[in-house]
mmCIF file of C-alpha atoms and ligand atoms in Angstrom:
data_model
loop_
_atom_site.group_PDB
_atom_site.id
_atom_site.type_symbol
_atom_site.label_atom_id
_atom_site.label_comp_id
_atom_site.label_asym_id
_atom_site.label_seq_id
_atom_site.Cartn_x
_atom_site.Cartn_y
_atom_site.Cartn_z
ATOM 1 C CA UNK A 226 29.638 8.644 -28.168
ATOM 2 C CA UNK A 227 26.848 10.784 -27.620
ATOM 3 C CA UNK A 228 25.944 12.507 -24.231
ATOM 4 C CA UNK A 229 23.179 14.520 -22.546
ATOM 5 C CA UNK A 230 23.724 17.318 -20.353
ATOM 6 C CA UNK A 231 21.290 19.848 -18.855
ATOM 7 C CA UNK A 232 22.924 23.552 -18.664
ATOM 8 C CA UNK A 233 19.588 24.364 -16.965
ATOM 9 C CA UNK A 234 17.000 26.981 -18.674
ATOM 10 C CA UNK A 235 15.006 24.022 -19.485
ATOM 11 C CA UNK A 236 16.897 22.588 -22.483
ATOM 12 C CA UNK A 237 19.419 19.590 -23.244
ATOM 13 C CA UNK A 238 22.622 19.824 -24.702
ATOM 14 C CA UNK A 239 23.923 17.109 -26.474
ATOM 15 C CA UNK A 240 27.749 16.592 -26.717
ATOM 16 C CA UNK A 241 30.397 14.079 -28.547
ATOM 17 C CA UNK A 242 32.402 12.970 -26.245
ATOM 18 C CA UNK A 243 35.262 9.931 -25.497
ATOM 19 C CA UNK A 244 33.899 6.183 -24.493
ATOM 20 C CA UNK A 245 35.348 5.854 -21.408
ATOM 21 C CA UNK A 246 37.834 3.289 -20.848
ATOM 22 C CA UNK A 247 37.563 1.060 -17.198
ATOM 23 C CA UNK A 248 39.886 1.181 -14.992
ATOM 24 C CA UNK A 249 40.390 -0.750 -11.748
ATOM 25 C CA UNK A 250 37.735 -2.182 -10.336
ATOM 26 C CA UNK A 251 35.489 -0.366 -12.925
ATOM 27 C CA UNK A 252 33.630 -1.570 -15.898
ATOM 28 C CA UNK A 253 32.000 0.148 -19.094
ATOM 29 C CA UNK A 254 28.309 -0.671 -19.740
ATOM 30 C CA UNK A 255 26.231 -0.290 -23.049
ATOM 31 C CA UNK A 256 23.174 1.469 -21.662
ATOM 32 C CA UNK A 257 19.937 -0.128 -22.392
ATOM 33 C CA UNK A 258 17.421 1.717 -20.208
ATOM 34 C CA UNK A 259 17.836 5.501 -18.633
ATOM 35 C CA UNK A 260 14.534 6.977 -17.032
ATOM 36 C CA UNK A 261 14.282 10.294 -15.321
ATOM 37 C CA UNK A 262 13.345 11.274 -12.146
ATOM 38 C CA UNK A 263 11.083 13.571 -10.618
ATOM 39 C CA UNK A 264 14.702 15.375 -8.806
ATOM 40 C CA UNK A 265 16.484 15.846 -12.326
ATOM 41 C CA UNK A 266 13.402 17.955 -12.757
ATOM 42 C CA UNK A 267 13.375 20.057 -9.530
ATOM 43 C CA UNK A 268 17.105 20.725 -8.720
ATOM 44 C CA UNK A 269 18.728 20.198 -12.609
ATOM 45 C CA UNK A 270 16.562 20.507 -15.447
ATOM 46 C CA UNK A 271 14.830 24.344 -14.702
ATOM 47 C CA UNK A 272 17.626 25.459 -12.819
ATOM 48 C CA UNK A 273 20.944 24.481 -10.926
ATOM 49 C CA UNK A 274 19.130 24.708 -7.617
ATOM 50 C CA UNK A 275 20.881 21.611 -5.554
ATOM 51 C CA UNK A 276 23.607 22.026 -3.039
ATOM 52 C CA UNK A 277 26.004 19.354 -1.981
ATOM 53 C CA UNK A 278 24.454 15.583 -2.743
ATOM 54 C CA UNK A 279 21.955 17.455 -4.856
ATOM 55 C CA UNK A 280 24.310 19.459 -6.710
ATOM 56 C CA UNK A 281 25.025 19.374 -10.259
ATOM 57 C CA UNK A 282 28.665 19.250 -11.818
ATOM 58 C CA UNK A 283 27.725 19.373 -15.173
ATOM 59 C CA UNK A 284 28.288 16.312 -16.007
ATOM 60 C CA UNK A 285 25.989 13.610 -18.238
ATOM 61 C CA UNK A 286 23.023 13.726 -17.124
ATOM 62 C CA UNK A 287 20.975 10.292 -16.002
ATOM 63 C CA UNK A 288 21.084 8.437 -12.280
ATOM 64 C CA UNK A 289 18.948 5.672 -12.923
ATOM 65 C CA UNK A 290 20.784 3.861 -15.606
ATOM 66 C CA UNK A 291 20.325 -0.168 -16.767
ATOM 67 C CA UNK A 292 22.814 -1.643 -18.839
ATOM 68 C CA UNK A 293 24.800 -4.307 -19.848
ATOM 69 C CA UNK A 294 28.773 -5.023 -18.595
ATOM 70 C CA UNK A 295 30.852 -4.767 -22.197
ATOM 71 C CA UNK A 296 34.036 -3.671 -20.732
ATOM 72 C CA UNK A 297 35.778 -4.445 -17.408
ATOM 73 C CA UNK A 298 39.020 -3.280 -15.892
ATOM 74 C CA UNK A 299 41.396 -4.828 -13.980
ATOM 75 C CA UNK A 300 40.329 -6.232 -9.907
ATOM 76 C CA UNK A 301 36.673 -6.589 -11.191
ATOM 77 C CA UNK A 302 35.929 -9.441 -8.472
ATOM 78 C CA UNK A 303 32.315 -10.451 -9.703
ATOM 79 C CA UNK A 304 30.604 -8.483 -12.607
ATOM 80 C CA UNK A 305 32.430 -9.282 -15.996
ATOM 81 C CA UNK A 306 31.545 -8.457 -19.425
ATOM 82 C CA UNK A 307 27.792 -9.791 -20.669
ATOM 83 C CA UNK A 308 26.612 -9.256 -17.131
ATOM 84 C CA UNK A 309 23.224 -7.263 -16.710
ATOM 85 C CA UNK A 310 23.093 -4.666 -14.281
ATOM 86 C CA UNK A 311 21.371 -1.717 -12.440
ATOM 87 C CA UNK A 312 23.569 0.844 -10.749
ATOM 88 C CA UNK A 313 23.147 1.714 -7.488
ATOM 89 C CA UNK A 314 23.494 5.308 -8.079
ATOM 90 C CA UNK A 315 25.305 6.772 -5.439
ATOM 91 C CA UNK A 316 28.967 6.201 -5.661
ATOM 92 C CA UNK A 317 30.709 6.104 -2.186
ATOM 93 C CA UNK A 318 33.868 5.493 -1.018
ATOM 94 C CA UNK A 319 33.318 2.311 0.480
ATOM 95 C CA UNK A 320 34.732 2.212 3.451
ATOM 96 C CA UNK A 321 32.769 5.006 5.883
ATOM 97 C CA UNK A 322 30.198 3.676 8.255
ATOM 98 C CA UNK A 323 27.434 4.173 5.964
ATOM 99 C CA UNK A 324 28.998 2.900 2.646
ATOM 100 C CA UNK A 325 30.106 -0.155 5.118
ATOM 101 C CA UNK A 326 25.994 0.105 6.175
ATOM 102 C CA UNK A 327 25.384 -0.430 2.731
ATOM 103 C CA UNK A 328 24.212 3.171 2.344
ATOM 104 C CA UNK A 329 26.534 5.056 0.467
ATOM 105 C CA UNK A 330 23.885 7.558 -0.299
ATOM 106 C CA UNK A 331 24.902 8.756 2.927
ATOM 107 C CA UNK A 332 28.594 8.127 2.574
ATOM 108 C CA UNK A 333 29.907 10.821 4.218
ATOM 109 C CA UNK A 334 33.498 10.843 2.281
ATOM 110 C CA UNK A 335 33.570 14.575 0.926
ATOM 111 C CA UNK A 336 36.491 13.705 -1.862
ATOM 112 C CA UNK A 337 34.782 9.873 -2.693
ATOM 113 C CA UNK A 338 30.776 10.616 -2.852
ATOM 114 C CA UNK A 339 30.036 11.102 -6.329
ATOM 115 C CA UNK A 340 26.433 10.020 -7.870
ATOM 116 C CA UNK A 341 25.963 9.428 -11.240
ATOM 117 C CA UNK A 342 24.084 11.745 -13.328
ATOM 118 C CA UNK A 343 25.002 14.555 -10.252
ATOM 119 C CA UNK A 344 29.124 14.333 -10.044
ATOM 120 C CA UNK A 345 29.937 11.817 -12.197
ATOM 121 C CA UNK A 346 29.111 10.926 -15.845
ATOM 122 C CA UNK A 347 25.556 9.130 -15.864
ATOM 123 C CA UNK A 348 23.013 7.452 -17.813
ATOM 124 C CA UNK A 349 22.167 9.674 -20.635
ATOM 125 C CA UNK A 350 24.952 8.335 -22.933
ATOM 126 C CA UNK A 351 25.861 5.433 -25.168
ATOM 127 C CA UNK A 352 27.866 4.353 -22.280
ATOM 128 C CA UNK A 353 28.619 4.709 -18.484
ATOM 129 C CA UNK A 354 31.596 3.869 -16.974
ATOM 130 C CA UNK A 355 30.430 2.861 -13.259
ATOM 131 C CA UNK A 356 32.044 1.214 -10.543
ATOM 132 C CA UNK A 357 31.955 -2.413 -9.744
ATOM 133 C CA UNK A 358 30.811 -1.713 -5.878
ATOM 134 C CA UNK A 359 27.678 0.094 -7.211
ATOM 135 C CA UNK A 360 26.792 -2.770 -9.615
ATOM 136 C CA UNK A 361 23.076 -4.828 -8.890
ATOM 137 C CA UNK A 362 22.778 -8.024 -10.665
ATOM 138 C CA UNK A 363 19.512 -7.647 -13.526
ATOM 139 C CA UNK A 364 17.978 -10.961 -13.086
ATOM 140 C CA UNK A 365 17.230 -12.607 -16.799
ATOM 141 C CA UNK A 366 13.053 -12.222 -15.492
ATOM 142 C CA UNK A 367 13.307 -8.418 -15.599
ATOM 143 C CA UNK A 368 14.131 -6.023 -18.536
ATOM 144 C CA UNK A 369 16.614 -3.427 -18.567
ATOM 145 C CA UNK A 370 13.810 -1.031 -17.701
ATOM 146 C CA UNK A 371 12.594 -2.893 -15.193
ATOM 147 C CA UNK A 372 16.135 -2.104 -13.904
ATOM 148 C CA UNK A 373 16.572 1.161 -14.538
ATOM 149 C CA UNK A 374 13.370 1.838 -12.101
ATOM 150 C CA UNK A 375 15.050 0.261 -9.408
ATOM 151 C CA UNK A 376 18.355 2.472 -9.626
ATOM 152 C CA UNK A 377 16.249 5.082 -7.872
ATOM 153 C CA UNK A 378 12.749 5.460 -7.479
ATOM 154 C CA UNK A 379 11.828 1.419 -6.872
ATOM 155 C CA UNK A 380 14.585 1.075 -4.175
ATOM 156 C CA UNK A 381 13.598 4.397 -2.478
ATOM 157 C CA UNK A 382 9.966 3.456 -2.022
ATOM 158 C CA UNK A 383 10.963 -0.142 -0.942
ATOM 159 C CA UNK A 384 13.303 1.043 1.663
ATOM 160 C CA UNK A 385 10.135 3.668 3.007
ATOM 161 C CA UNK A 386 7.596 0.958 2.790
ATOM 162 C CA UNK A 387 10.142 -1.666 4.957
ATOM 163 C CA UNK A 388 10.365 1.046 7.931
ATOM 164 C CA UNK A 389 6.852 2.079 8.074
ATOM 165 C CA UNK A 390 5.880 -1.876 7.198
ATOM 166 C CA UNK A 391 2.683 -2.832 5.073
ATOM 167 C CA UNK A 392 0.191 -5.274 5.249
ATOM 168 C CA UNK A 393 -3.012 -7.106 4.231
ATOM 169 C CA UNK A 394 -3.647 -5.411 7.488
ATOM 170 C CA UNK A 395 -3.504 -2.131 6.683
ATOM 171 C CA UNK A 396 -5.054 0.444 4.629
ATOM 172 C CA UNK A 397 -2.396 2.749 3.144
ATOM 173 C CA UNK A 398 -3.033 6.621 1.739
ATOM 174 C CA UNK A 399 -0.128 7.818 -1.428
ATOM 175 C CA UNK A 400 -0.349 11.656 -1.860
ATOM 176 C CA UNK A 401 1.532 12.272 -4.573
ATOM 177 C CA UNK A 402 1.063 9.751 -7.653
ATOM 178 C CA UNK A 403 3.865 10.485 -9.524
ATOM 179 C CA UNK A 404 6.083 7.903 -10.730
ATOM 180 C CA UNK A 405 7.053 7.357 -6.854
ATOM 181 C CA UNK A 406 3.396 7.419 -5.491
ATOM 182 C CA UNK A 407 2.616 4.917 -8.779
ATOM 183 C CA UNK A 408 5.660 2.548 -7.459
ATOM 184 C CA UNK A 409 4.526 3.113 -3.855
ATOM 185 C CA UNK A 410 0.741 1.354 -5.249
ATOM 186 C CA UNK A 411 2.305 -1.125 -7.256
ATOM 187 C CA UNK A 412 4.273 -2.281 -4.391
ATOM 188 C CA UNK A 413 1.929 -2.053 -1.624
ATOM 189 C CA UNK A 414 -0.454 -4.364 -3.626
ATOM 190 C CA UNK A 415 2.087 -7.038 -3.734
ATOM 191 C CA UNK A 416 3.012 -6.480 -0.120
ATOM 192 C CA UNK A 417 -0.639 -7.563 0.652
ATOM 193 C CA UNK A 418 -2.626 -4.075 0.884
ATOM 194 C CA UNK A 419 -6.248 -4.221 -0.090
ATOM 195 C CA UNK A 420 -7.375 -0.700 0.482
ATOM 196 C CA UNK A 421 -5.121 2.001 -1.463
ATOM 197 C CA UNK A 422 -6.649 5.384 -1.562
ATOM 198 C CA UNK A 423 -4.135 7.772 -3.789
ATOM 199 C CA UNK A 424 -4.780 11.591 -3.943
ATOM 200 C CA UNK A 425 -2.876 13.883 -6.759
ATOM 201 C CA UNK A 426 -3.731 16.517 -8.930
ATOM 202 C CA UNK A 427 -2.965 15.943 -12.255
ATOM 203 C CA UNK A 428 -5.815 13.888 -13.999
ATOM 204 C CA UNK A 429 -3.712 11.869 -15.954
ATOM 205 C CA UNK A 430 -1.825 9.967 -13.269
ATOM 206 C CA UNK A 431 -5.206 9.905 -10.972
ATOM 207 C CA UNK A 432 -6.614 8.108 -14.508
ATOM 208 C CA UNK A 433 -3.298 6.140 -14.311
ATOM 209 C CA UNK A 434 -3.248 4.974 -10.765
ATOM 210 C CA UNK A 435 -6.726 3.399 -11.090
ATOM 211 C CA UNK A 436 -5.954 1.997 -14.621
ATOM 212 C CA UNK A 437 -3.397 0.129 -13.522
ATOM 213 C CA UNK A 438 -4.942 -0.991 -10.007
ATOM 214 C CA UNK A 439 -2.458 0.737 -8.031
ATOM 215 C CA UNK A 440 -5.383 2.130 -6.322
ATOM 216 C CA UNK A 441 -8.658 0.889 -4.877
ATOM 217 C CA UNK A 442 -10.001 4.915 -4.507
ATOM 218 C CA UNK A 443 -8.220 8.227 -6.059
ATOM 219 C CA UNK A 444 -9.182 11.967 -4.492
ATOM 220 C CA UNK A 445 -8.560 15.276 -6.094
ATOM 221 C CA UNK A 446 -6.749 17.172 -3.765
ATOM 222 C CA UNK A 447 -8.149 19.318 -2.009
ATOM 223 C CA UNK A 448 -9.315 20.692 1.548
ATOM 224 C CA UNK A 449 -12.011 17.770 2.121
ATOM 225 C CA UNK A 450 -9.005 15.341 2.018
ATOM 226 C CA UNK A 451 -8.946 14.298 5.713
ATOM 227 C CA UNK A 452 -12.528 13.671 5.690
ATOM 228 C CA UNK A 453 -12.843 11.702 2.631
ATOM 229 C CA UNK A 454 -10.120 9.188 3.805
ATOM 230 C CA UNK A 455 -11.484 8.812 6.970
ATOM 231 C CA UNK A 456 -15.481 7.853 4.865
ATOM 232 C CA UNK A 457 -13.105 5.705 3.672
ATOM 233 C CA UNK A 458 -11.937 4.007 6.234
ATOM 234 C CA UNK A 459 -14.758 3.687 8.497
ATOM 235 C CA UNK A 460 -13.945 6.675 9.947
ATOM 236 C CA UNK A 461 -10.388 6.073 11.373
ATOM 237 C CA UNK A 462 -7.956 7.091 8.916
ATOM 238 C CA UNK A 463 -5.282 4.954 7.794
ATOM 239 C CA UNK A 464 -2.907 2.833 9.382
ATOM 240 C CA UNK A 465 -0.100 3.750 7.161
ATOM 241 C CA UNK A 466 0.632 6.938 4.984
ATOM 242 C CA UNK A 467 3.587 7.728 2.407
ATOM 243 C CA UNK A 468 3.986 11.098 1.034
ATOM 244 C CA UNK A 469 5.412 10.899 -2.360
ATOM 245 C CA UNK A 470 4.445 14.856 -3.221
ATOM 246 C CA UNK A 471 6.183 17.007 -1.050
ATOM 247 C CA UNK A 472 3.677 18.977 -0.768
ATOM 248 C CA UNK A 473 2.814 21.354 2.098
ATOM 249 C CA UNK A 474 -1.231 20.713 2.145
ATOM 250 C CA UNK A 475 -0.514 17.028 1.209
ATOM 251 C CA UNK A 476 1.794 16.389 4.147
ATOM 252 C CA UNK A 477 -0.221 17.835 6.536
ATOM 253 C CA UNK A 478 -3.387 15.486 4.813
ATOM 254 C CA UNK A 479 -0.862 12.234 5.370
ATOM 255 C CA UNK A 480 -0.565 13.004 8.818
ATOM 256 C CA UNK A 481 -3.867 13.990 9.670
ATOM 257 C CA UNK A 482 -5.552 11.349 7.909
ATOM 258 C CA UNK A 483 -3.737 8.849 9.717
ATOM 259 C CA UNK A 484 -5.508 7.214 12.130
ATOM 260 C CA UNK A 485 -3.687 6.438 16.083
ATOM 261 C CA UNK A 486 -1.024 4.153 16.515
ATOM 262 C CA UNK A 487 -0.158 4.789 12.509
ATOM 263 C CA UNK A 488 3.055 5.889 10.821
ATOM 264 C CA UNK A 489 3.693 8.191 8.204
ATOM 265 C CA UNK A 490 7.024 8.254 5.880
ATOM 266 C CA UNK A 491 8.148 10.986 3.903
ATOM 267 C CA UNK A 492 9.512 10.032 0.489
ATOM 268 C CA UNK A 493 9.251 13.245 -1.712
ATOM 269 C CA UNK A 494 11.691 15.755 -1.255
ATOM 270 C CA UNK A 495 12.227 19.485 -0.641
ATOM 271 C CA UNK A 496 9.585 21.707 0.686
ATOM 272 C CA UNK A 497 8.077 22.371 4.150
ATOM 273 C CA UNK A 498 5.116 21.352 6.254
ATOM 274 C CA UNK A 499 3.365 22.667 9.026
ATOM 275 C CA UNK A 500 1.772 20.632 11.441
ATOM 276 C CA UNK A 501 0.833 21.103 15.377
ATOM 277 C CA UNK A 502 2.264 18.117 17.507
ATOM 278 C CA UNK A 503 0.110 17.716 20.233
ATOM 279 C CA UNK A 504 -3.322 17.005 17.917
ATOM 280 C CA UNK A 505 -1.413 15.782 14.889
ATOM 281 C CA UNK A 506 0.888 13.352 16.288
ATOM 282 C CA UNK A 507 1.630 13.068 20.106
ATOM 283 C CA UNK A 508 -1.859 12.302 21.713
ATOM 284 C CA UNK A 509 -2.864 9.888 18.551
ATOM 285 C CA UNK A 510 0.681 7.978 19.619
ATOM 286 C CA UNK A 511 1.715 8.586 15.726
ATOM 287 C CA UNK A 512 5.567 8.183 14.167
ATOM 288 C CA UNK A 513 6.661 10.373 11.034
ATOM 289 C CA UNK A 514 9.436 8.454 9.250
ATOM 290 C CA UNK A 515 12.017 9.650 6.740
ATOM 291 C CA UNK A 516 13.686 8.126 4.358
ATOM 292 C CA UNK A 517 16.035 8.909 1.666
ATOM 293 C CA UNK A 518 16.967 6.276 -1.070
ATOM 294 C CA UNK A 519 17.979 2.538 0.220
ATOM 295 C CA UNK A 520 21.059 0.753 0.520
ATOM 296 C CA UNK A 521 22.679 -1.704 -1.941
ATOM 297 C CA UNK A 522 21.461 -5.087 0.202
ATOM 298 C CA UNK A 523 18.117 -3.920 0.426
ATOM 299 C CA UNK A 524 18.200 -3.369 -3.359
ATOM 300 C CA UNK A 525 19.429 -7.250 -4.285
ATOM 301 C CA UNK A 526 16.415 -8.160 -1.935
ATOM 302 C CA UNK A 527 13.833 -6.017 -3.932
ATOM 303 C CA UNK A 528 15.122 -6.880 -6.985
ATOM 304 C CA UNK A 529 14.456 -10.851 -5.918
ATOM 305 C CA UNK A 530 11.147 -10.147 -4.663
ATOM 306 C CA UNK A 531 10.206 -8.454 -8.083
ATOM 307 C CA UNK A 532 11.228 -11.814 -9.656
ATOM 308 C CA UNK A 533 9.217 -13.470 -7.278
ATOM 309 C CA UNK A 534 6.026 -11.091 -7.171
ATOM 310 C CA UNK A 535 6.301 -11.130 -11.360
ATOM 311 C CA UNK A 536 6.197 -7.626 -10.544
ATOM 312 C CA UNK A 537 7.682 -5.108 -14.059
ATOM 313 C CA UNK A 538 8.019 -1.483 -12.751
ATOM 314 C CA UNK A 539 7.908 -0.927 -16.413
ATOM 315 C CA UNK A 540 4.711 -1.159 -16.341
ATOM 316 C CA UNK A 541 4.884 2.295 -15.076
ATOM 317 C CA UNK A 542 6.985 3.740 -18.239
ATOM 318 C CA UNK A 543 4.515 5.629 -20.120
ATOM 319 C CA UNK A 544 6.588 6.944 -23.142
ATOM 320 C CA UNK A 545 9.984 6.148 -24.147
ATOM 321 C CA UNK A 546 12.422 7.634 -26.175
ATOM 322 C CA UNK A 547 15.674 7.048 -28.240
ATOM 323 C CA UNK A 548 18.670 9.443 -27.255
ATOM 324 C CA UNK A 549 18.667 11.417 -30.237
ATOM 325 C CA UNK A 550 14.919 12.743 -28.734
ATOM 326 C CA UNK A 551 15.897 13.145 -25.009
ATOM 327 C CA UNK A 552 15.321 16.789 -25.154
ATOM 328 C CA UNK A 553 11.356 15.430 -25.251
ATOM 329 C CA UNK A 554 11.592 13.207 -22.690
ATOM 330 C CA UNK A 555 12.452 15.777 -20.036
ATOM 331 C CA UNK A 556 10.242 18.233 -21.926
ATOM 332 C CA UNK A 557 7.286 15.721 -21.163
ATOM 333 C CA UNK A 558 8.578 14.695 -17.641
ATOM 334 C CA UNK A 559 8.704 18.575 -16.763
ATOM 335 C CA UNK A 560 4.669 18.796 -17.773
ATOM 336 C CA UNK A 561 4.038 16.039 -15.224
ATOM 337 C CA UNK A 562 1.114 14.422 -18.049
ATOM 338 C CA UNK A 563 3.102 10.678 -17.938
ATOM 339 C CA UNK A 564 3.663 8.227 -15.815
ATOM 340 C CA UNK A 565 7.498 7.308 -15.776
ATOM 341 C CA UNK A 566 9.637 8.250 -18.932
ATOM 342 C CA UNK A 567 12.419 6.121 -20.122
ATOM 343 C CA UNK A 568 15.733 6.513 -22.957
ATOM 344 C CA UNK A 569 16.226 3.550 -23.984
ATOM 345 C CA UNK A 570 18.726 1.699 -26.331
ATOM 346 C CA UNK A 571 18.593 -1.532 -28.914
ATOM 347 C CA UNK A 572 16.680 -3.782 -27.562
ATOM 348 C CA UNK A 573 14.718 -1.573 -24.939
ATOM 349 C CA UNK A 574 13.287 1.008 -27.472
HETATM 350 ZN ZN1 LIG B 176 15.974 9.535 -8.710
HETATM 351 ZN ZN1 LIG B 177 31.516 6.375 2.278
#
């Protein structure tokens, strides 16, 4: 089969390699949908610049791989061959506190923590061998890319969006509109928020965002930020912000333009921010949450409430691409002028 790899000056290398064969409690998919995310970008793609969770071990490429079950080991206990399924795309070792939490993004098993796409073999392939643990059932209402979404970005905003909680109630700032800022939108809206305001940069996901309704008002950003949010919003702010950019000046706008009582959650990564703590958060009685990626329960839940919602996160794939042309697809992700980008195979392309 063929696989993709990124030696990092900006380039893919594709390489013949052996199908993997399952073993134990392990199971071979055909991959259907692989999309890329904003992180293979920053820490792989340019340059090897991760360390530890983030690093790269040259392996193929991909963490937010879809596909469908067409091999299965021995002591598989509930996924068997035909199934459809996401990967959860950290690999733990199951039985630390946080793999046992559900979050084995945290798992803190030196030897056993292994994502795919980082330390282990990943999506960009014909096929991924993956672990049963890691598996999320595809409902038959959602499409392999619909899926594939999930793996990372999807999950990671639903998990933000649950600790800083949204409502009809509130009105809700994105910086950043990226394909996590876009998700953030499209699941705010179903989450009952009227009043998105989304600030970015690049004109084509601005044009995007309020294409696709993921937001009532979008703001080039800039130093007026703060006091166009708060026109906005009747001069308060709003109650909740998510920071999908990580952006220095954005950051600081999320916070600020935040009105008391509010919370903030960080979502993109890497970066700084500078803020001072007495004006910009103590004496307005604000709370800055992180979060980083979700846990496997709270990605069965989202994936139900998708079903529920009739909500496709592929609405958010702009361009996709077979896996002879993935060296375009990061090409295109790198210039930041899409929405999310997708390989996909047979029936996904
Ligand atoms: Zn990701
Ligand atoms: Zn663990």
């Amino acid at each position: 089969m063929i696989g993709a790899y990124l030696p990092g000056n900006s380039t893919v290398e594709m390489k013949e390699v052996p199908v993997p064969v399952p073993g134990h409690g392990e199971v071979l998919l055909r991959m259907k949908a692989s999309t890329i995310c904003g992180s293979d970008i920053r820490c792989i793609y340019h340059e090897h610049l991760g360390k530890g969770p983030e690093g790269y071990q040259g392996v193929v490429a991909g963490h937010e791989p879809c596909g469908q079950i067409v091999k299965s080991g021995p002591g598989c206990r509930r996924f068997g061959v035909g199934d459809r399924v996401i990967v959860y795309h950290i690999s733990g070792c199951g039985v630390c506190n946080d793999c046992r939490r559900g979050y084995m993004i945290s798992c803190t098993s030196e030897r056993y923590r292994r994502a795919y796409g980082w330390q282990r073999d990943g999506g960009m392939a014909d096929f991924l061998l993956a672990e049963e643990k890691d598996l999320i059932h595809l409902p038959a209402e959602l499409s392999y890319a619909d899926g594939a979404q999930v793996a990372c970005g999807f999950g990671t905003v639903y998990e933000g969006l649950e600790k800083i909680g949204i409502s009809g109630n509130y009105a809700v700032l994105i910086t950043g509109l990226g394909p996590v800022g876009l998700a953030t939108g499209a699941l705010c809206r179903k989450l009952g928020a009227e009043k998105i305001i989304g600030i970015d940069v690049v004109p084509e996901r601005m044009k995007l965002a309020l294409d696709l309704k993921l937001c009532d008002e979008v703001l080039a950003s800039g130093p007026e930020n703060v006091a166009e949010v708060r026109r906005l919003t009747g001069g308060h702010g709003v109650e909740r912000a998510v920071d999908c950019s990580a952006n220095e000046q954005a950051r600081a706008t999320a916070i600020r333009a935040t009105r008391k009582w509010g919370r903030i959650v960080f979502l993109g990564e890497g970066g700084r921010v500078e803020f001072n703590p007495s004006p910009d958060i103590i004496h307005d009685q604000k709370t800055i949450y992180g979060s980083w990626v979700t846990s496997t329960w709270l990605m069965e839940e989202l994936v139900e409430r998708l079903v529920r919602w009739n909500l496709h996160p592929a609405d958010l794939v702009t361009h996709r691409f077979p896996l002879e042309r993935v060296d375009q697809a990061y090409t295109l992700m790198a210039s930041g002028k899409c929405g999310k980008v997708a390989v996909c195979f047979d029936e996904e392309l």
